[in-house]
Short mmCIF file of C-alpha atoms and ligand atoms in Angstrom, two decimals:
data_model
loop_
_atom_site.label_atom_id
_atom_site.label_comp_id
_atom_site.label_asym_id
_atom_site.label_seq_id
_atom_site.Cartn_x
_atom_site.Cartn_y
_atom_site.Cartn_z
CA UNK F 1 44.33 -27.78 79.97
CA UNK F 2 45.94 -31.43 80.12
CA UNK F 3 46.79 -33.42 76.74
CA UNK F 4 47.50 -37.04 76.10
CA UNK F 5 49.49 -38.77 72.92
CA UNK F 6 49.03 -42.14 72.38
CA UNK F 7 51.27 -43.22 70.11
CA UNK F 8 54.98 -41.97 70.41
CA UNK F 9 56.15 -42.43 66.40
CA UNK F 10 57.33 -40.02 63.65
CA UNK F 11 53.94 -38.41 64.26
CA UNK F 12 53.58 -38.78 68.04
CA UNK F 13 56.91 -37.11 68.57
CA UNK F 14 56.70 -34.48 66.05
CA UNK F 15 53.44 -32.91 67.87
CA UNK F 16 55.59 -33.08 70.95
CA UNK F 17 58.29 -31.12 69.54
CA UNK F 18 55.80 -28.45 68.04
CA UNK F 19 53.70 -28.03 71.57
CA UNK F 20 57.01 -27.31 73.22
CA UNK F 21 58.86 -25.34 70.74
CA UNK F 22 55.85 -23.48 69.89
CA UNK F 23 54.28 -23.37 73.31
CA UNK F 24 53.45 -19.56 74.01
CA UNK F 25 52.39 -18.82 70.89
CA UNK F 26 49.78 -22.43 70.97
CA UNK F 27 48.78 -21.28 74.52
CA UNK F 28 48.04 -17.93 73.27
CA UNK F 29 45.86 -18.92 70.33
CA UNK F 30 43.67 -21.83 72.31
CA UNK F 31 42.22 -19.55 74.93
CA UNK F 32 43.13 -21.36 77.89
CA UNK F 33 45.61 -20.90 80.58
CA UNK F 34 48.22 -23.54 79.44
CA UNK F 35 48.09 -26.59 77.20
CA UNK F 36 50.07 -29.18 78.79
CA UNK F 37 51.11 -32.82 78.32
CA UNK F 38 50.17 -35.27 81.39
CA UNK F 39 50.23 -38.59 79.42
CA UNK F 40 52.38 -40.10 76.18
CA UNK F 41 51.34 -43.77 75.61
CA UNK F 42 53.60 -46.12 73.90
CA UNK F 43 54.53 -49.56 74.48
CA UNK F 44 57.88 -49.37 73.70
CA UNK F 45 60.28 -47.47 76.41
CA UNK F 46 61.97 -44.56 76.45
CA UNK F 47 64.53 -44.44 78.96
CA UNK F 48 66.50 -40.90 78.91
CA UNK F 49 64.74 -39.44 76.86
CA UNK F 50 63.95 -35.55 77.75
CA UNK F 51 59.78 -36.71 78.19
CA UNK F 52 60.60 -40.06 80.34
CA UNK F 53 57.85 -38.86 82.85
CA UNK F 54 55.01 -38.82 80.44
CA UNK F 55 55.21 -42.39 79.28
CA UNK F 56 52.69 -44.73 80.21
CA UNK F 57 51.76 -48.28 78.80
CA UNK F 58 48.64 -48.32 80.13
CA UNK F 59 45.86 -46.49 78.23
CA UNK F 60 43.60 -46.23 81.50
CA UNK F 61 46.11 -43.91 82.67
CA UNK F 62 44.74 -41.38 80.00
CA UNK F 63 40.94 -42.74 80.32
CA UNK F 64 40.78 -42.49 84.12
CA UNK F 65 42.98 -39.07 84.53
CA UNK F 66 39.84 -36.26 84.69
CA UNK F 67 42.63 -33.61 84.15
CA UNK F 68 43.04 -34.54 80.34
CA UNK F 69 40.46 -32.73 78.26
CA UNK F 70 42.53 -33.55 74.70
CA UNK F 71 43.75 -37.02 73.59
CA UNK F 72 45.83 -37.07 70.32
CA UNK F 73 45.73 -40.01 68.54
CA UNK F 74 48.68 -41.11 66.42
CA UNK F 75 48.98 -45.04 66.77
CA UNK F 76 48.17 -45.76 63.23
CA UNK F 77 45.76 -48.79 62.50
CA UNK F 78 42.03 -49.52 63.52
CA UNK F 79 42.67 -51.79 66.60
CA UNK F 80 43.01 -50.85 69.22
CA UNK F 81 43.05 -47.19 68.46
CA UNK F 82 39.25 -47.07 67.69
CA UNK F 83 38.76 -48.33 71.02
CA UNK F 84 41.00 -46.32 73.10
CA UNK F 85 39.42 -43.28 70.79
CA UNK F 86 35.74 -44.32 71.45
CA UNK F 87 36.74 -44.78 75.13
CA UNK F 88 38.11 -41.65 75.18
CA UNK F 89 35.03 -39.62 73.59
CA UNK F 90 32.98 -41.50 75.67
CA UNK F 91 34.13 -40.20 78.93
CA UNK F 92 33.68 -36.80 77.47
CA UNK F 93 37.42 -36.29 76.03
CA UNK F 94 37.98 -34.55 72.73
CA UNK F 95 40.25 -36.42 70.41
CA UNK F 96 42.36 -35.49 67.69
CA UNK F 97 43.59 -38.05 65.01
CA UNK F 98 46.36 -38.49 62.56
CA UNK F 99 45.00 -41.87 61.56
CA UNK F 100 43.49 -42.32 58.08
CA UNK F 101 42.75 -45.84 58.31
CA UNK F 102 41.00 -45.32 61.56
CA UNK F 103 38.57 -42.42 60.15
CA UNK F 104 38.36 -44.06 56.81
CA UNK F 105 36.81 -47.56 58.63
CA UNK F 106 35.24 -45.95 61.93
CA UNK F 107 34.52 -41.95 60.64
CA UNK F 108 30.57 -41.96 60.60
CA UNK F 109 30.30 -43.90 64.28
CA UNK F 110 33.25 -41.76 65.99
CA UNK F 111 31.69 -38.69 64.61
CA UNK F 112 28.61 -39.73 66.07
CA UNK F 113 29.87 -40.59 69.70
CA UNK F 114 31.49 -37.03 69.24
CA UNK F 115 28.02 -35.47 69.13
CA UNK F 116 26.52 -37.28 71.77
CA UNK F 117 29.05 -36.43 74.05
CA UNK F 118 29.34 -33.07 73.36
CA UNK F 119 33.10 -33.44 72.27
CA UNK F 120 35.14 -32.51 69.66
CA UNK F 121 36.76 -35.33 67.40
CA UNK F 122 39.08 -33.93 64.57
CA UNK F 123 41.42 -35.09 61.95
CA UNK F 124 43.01 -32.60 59.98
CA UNK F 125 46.27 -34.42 59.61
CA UNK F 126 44.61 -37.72 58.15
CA UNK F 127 44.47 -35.95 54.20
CA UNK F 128 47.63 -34.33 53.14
CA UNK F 129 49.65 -34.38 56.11
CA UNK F 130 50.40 -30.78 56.74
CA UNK F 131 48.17 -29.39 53.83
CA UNK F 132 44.87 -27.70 55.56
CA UNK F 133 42.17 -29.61 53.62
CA UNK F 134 39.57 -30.87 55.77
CA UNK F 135 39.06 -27.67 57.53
CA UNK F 136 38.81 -25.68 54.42
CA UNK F 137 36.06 -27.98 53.02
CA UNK F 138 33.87 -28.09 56.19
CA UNK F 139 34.26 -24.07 56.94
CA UNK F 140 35.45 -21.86 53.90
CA UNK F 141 34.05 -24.18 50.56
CA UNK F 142 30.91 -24.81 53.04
CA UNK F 143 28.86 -22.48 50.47
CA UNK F 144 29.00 -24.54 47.62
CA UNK F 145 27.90 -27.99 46.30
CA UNK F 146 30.92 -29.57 45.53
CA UNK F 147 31.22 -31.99 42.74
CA UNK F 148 34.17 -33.34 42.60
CA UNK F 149 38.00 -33.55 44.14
CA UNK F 150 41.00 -35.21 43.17
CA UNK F 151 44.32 -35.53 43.81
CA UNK F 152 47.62 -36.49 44.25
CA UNK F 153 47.40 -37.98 48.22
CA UNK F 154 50.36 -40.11 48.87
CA UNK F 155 53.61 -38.69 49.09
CA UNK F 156 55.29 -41.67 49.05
CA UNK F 157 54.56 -42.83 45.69
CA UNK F 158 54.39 -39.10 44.36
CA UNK F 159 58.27 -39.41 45.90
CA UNK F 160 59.10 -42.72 43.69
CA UNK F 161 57.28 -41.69 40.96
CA UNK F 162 59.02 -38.47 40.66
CA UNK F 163 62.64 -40.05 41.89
CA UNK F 164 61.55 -42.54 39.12
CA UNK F 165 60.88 -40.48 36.34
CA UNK F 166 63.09 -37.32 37.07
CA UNK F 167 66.29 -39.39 38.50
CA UNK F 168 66.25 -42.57 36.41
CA UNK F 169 65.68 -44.38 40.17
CA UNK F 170 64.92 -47.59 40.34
CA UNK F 171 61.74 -48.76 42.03
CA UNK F 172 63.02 -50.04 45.40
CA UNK F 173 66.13 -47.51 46.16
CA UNK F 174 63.34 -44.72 46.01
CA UNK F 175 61.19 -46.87 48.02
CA UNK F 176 63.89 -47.16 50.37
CA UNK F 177 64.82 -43.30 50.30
CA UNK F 178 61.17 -42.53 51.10
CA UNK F 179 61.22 -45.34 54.24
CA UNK F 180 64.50 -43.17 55.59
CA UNK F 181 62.55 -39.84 55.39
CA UNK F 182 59.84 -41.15 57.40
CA UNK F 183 57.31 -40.76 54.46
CA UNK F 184 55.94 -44.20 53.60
CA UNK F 185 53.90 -46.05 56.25
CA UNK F 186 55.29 -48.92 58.52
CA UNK F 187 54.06 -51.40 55.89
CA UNK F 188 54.88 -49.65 52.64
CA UNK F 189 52.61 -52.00 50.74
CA UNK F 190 49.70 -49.39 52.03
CA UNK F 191 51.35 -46.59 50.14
CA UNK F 192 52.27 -48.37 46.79
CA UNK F 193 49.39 -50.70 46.39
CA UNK F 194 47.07 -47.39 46.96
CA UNK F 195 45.38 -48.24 49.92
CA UNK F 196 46.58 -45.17 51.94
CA UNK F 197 45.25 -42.91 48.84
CA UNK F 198 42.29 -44.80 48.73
CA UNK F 199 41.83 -43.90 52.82
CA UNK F 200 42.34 -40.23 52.15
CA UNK F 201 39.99 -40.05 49.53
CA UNK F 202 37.01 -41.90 51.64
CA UNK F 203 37.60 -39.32 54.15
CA UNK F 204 37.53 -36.26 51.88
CA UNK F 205 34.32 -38.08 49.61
CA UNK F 206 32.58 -38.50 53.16
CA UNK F 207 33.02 -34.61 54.16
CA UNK F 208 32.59 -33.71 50.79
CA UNK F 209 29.12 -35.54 49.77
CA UNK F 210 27.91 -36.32 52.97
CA UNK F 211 27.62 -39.93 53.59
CA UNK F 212 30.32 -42.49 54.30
CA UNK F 213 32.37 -43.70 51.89
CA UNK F 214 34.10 -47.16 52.94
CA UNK F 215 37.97 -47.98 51.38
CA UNK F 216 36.51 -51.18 50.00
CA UNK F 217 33.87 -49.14 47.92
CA UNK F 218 36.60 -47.31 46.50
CA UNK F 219 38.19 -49.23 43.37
CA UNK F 220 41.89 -49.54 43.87
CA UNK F 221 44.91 -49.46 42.23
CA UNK F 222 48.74 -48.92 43.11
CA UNK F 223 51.73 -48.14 41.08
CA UNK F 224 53.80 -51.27 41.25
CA UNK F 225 52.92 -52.22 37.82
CA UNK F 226 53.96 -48.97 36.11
CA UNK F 227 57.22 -49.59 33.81
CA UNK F 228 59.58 -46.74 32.17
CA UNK F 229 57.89 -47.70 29.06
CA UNK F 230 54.43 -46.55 30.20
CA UNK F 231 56.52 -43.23 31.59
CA UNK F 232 58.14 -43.00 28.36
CA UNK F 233 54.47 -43.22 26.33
CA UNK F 234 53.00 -40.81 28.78
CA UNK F 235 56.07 -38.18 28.12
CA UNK F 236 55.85 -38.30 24.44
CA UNK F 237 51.93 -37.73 24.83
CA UNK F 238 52.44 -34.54 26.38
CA UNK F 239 51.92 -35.56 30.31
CA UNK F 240 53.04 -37.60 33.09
CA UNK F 241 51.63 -40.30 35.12
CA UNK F 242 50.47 -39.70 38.68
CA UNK F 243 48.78 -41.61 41.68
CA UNK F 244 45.05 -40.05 41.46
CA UNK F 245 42.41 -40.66 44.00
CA UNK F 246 39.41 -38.81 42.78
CA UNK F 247 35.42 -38.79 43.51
CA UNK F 248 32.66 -37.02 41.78
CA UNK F 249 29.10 -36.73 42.76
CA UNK F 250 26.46 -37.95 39.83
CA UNK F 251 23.16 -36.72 38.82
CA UNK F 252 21.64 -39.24 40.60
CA UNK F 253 23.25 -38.31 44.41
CA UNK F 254 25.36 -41.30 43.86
CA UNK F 255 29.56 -41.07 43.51
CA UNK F 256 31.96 -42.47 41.70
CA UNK F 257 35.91 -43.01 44.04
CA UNK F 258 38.33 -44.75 42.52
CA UNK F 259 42.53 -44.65 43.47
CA UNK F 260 44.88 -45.47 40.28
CA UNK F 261 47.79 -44.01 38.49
CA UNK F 262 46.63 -42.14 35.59
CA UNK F 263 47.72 -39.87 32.65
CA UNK F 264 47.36 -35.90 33.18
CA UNK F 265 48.76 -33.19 30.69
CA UNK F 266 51.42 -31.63 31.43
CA UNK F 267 49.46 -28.15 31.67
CA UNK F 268 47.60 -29.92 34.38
CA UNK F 269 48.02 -28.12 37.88
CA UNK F 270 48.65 -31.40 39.43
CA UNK F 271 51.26 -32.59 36.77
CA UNK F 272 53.99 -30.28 38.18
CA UNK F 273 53.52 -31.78 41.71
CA UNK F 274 56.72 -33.74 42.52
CA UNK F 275 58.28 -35.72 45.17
CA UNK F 276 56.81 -35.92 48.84
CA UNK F 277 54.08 -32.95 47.64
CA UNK F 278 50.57 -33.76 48.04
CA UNK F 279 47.89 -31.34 45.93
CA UNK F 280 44.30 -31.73 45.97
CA UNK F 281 41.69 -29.82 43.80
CA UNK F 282 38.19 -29.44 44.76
CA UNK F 283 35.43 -28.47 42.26
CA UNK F 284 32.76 -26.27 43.62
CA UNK F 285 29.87 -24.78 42.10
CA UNK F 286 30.83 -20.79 43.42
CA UNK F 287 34.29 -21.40 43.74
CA UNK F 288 35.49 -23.14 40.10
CA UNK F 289 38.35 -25.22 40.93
CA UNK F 290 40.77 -24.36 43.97
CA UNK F 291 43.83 -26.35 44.49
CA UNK F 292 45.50 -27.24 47.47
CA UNK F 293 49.05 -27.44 47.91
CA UNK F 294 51.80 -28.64 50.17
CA UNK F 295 53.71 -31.47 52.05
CA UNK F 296 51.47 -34.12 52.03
CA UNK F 297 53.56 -36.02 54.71
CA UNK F 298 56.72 -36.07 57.16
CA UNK F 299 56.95 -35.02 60.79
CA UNK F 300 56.52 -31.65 61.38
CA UNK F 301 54.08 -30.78 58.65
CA UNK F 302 52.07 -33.63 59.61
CA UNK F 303 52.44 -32.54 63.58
CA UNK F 304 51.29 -28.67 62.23
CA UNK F 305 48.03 -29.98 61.08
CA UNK F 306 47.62 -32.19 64.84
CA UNK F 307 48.39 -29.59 66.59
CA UNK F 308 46.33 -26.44 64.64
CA UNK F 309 43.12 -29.02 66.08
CA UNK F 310 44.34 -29.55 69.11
CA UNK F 311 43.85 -26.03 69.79
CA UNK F 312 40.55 -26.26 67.86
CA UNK F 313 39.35 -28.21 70.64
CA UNK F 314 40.71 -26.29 73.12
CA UNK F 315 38.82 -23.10 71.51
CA UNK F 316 35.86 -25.15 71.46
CA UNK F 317 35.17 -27.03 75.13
CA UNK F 318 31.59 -25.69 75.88
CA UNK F 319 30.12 -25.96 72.77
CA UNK F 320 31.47 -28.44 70.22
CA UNK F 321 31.91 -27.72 66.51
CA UNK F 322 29.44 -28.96 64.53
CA UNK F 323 31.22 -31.19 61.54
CA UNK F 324 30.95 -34.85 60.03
CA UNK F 325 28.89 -36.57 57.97
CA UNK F 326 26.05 -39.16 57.68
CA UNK F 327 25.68 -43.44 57.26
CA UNK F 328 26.24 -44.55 54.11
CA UNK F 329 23.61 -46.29 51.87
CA UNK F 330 23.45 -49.08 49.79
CA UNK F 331 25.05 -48.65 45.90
CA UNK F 332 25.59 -45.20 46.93
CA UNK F 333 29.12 -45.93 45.21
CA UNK F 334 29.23 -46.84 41.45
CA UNK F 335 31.28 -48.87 39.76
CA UNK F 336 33.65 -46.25 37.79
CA UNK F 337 33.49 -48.45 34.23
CA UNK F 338 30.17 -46.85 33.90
CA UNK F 339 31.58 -43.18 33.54
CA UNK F 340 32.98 -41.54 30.08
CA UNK F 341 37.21 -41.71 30.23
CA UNK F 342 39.52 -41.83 27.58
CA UNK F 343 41.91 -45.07 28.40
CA UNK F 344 45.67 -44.73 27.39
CA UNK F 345 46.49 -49.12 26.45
CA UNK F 346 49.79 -50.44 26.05
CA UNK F 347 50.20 -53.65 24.67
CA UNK F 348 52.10 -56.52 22.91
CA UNK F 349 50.88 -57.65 19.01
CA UNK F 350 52.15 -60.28 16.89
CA UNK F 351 50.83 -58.03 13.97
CA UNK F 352 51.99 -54.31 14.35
CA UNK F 353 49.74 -53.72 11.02
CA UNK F 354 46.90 -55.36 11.91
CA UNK F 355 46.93 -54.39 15.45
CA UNK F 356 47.41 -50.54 14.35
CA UNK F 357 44.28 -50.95 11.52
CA UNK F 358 42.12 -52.84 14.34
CA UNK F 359 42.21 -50.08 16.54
CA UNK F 360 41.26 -47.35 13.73
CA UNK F 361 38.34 -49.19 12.80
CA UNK F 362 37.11 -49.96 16.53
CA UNK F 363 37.61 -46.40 18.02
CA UNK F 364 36.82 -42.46 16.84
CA UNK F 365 40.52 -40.83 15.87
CA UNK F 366 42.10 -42.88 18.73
CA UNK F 367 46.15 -41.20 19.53
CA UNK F 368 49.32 -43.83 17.98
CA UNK F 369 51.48 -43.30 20.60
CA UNK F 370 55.03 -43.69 19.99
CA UNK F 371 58.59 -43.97 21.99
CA UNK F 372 62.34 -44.46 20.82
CA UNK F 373 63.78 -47.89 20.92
CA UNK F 374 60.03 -49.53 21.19
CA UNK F 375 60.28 -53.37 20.42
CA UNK F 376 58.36 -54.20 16.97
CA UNK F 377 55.62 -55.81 18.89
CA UNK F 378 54.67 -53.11 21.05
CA UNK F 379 51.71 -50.99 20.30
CA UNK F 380 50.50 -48.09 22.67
CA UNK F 381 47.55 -45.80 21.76
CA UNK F 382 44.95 -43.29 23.85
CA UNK F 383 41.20 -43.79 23.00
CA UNK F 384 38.76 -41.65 22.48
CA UNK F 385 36.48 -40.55 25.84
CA UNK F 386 33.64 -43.32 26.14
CA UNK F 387 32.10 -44.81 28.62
CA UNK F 388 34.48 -46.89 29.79
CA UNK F 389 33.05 -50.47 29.89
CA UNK F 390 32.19 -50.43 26.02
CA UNK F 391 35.89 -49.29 25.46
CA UNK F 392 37.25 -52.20 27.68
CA UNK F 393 34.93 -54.18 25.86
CA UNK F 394 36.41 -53.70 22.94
CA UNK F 395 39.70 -53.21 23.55
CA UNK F 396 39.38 -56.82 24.84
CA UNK F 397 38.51 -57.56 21.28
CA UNK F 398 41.32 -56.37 19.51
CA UNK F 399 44.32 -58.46 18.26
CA UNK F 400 46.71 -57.09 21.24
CA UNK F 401 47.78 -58.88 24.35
CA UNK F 402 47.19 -55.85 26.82
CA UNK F 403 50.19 -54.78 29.64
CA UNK F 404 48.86 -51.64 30.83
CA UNK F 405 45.68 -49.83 30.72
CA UNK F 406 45.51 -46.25 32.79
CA UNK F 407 42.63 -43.87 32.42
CA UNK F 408 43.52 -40.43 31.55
CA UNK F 409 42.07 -37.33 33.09
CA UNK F 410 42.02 -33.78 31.75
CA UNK F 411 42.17 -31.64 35.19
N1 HSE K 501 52.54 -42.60 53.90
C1 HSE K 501 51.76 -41.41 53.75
C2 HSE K 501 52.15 -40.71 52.47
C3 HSE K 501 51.96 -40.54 54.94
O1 HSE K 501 53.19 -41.07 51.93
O2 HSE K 501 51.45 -39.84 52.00
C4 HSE K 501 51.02 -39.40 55.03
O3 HSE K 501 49.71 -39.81 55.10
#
């Protein structure tokens, strides 16, 4: 059996590697007589190098070449890998993707061409790089209703974060240290403004409750605006701050997806998750809570999680596996302000006293939080959980000029 990668980057070249250092073993567990590469599209050359006779610019060297049953996608982007993926499924070729932003936009429809062409299209690698998530979900959770997941989803700014906190970093030299180890994406903007996270958790809300969930459902935020102060708070409450996409399923069928740093505990089972580690924790109704665990991205692991569905779909070539998920419908995604969360604020006050007596009076027993060194005018404090537009409401009220507000979760 005949493979094709488009896309010849960290990813790209990392499933390379593992098909050929791994190869007898792979060969062994996909059931066929060989797994071979025919085709490796880039645009960029690669003169001497050890795989110069796979390279091809031309993606109609893949789409015309009968002998290539598998195409792995790992270009990155929505154009024009969803059409040289649609192509490809079209003319009755399984593919395999690494691309979040490609399933997140174009999931439901590629899923669909899947089915009516009787091929395979699988993405393992797109959530949690080498962590197995997606096939868990779809195969061993597939006996219970799950109600909600979260986690942390982006190694990058679980990297800075932790480099931050742990090693006194500053914000740009771990950026920097997590470009050189291949972890953040091309435009690192996707990683720290949460848009990757927010991908990852479309794609796990879709396989989880059943109908598409589109990034720009999902409300958004990234961690450039977190400060050592609001690290500093978090510590002295008792927990740390972490990137957390999350979606739950309501009473009504509809979800809630949002993607922002929050506070956890530190008894949490996601608080202890440092640097490039990814961990995501699904709530089922037989199950309780499982968490998943491992590098969330980087070459190899990422390449691990490629390859284990490349031979998926070389298991499955006369009968395809039946996976995905259904069209989305209209407000099928609320807006999160209408759940119950407790909201840790930090803000500036001209009047510490009145500020402090304010905030007894407006909320239940809300948490004074305090840090060494704090200016005279700065004021930090936890509320009570309550649904969260009246506490925005009134913390909108109160006699504070407001830096940060983070909701805080209690996984
Ligand atoms: N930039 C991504 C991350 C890569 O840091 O998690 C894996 O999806």
């Amino acid at each position: 059996m005949q493979i094709a990668i488009m896309g010849f980057g960290t990813i790209g070249s990392g499933v390379a590697e593992l098909l050929l250092k791994n190869q007898k073993s792979i060969v062994a567990k996909s059931g066929q007589a060989s797994l071979e590469i025919k085709h490796i599209l880039d645009i960029r050359d690669f003169k001497g190098h050890e795989l110069e006779k796979y390279f091809t610019k031309d993606f109609n060297d893949i789409l015309n070449d009968p002998a290539v049953s598998i195409v792995v996608e790992c270009m990155g982007g929505t154009e024009p890998a969803y059409e040289y993926v649609s192509k490809s499924l079209m003319a009755g070729k399984s593919v395999v993707s690494s691309n979040k932003e490609l399933v997140a936009a174009k999931g439901y429809e590629l899923l669909e061409m899947a089915k009516e062409n009787n091929v395979n299209f699988l993405f393992e690698a797109s959530v949690g790089g080498g962590i197995p998530i997606i096939r868990p979900i779809s195969q061993c959770l597939a006996a219970n209703e799950i109600g909600e997941i979260a986690g942390i989803l982006n190694g990058t700014t679980n990297f800075i974060l932790t480099k931050m906190i742990v090693d006194g970093m500053a914000f740009e030299d771990a950026l920097k240290l997590a470009q050189d180890n291949g972890y953040a994406e091309r435009d690192p903007s996707a990683d720290i403004l949460g848009h990757d996270a927010a991908r990852k958790i479309c794609i796990l809300a879709s396989l989880c409750f059943g109908k598409h969930v589109y990034p720009d459902f999902v409300e958004t935020e990234g961690i450039t605006g977190i400060t050592s102060e609001d690290v500093e708070y978090a510590k002295n409450w008792g927990g740390v701050i972490k990137l957390i996409g999350r979606a739950q399923k309501l009473d009504d069928n509809s979800i809630s997806a949002t993607v922002g740093p929050c506070l956890i505990q530190n008894h949490s089972q996601l608080a202890s998750v440092d640097d490039v580690f990814n961990a995501i924790l699904v709530r089922g109704d037989a199950i309780g809570d499982v968490v998943f665990y491992g590098k969330g991205a980087g070459k190899l692991p990422t390449a691990s999680a490629v390859v284990a569905d490349v031979i998926d779909c070389a298991k499955h070539t006369a009968k395809r596996k039946a996976f995905g998920w259904g069209p989305t419908e209209e407000n099928y995604v609320i807006d999160p302000v209408l759940q119950s969360t407790a909201l840790y604020v930090r803000a500036e006050t001209e009047d510490y006293i009145t500020a402090f007596n304010e905030i007894n009076k407006t909320f239940d027993s809300p948490l004074i939080l305090h840090r060494d060194n704090a200016e005279k005018n700065e004021i930090a404090f936890v509320t009570p959980a309550i649904r969260e537009k009246e506490a925005r409401n009134a913390i909108a009220k109160l006699p504070i000029d407001v830096k940060a507000i983070l909701r805080v979760l209690d996984y």
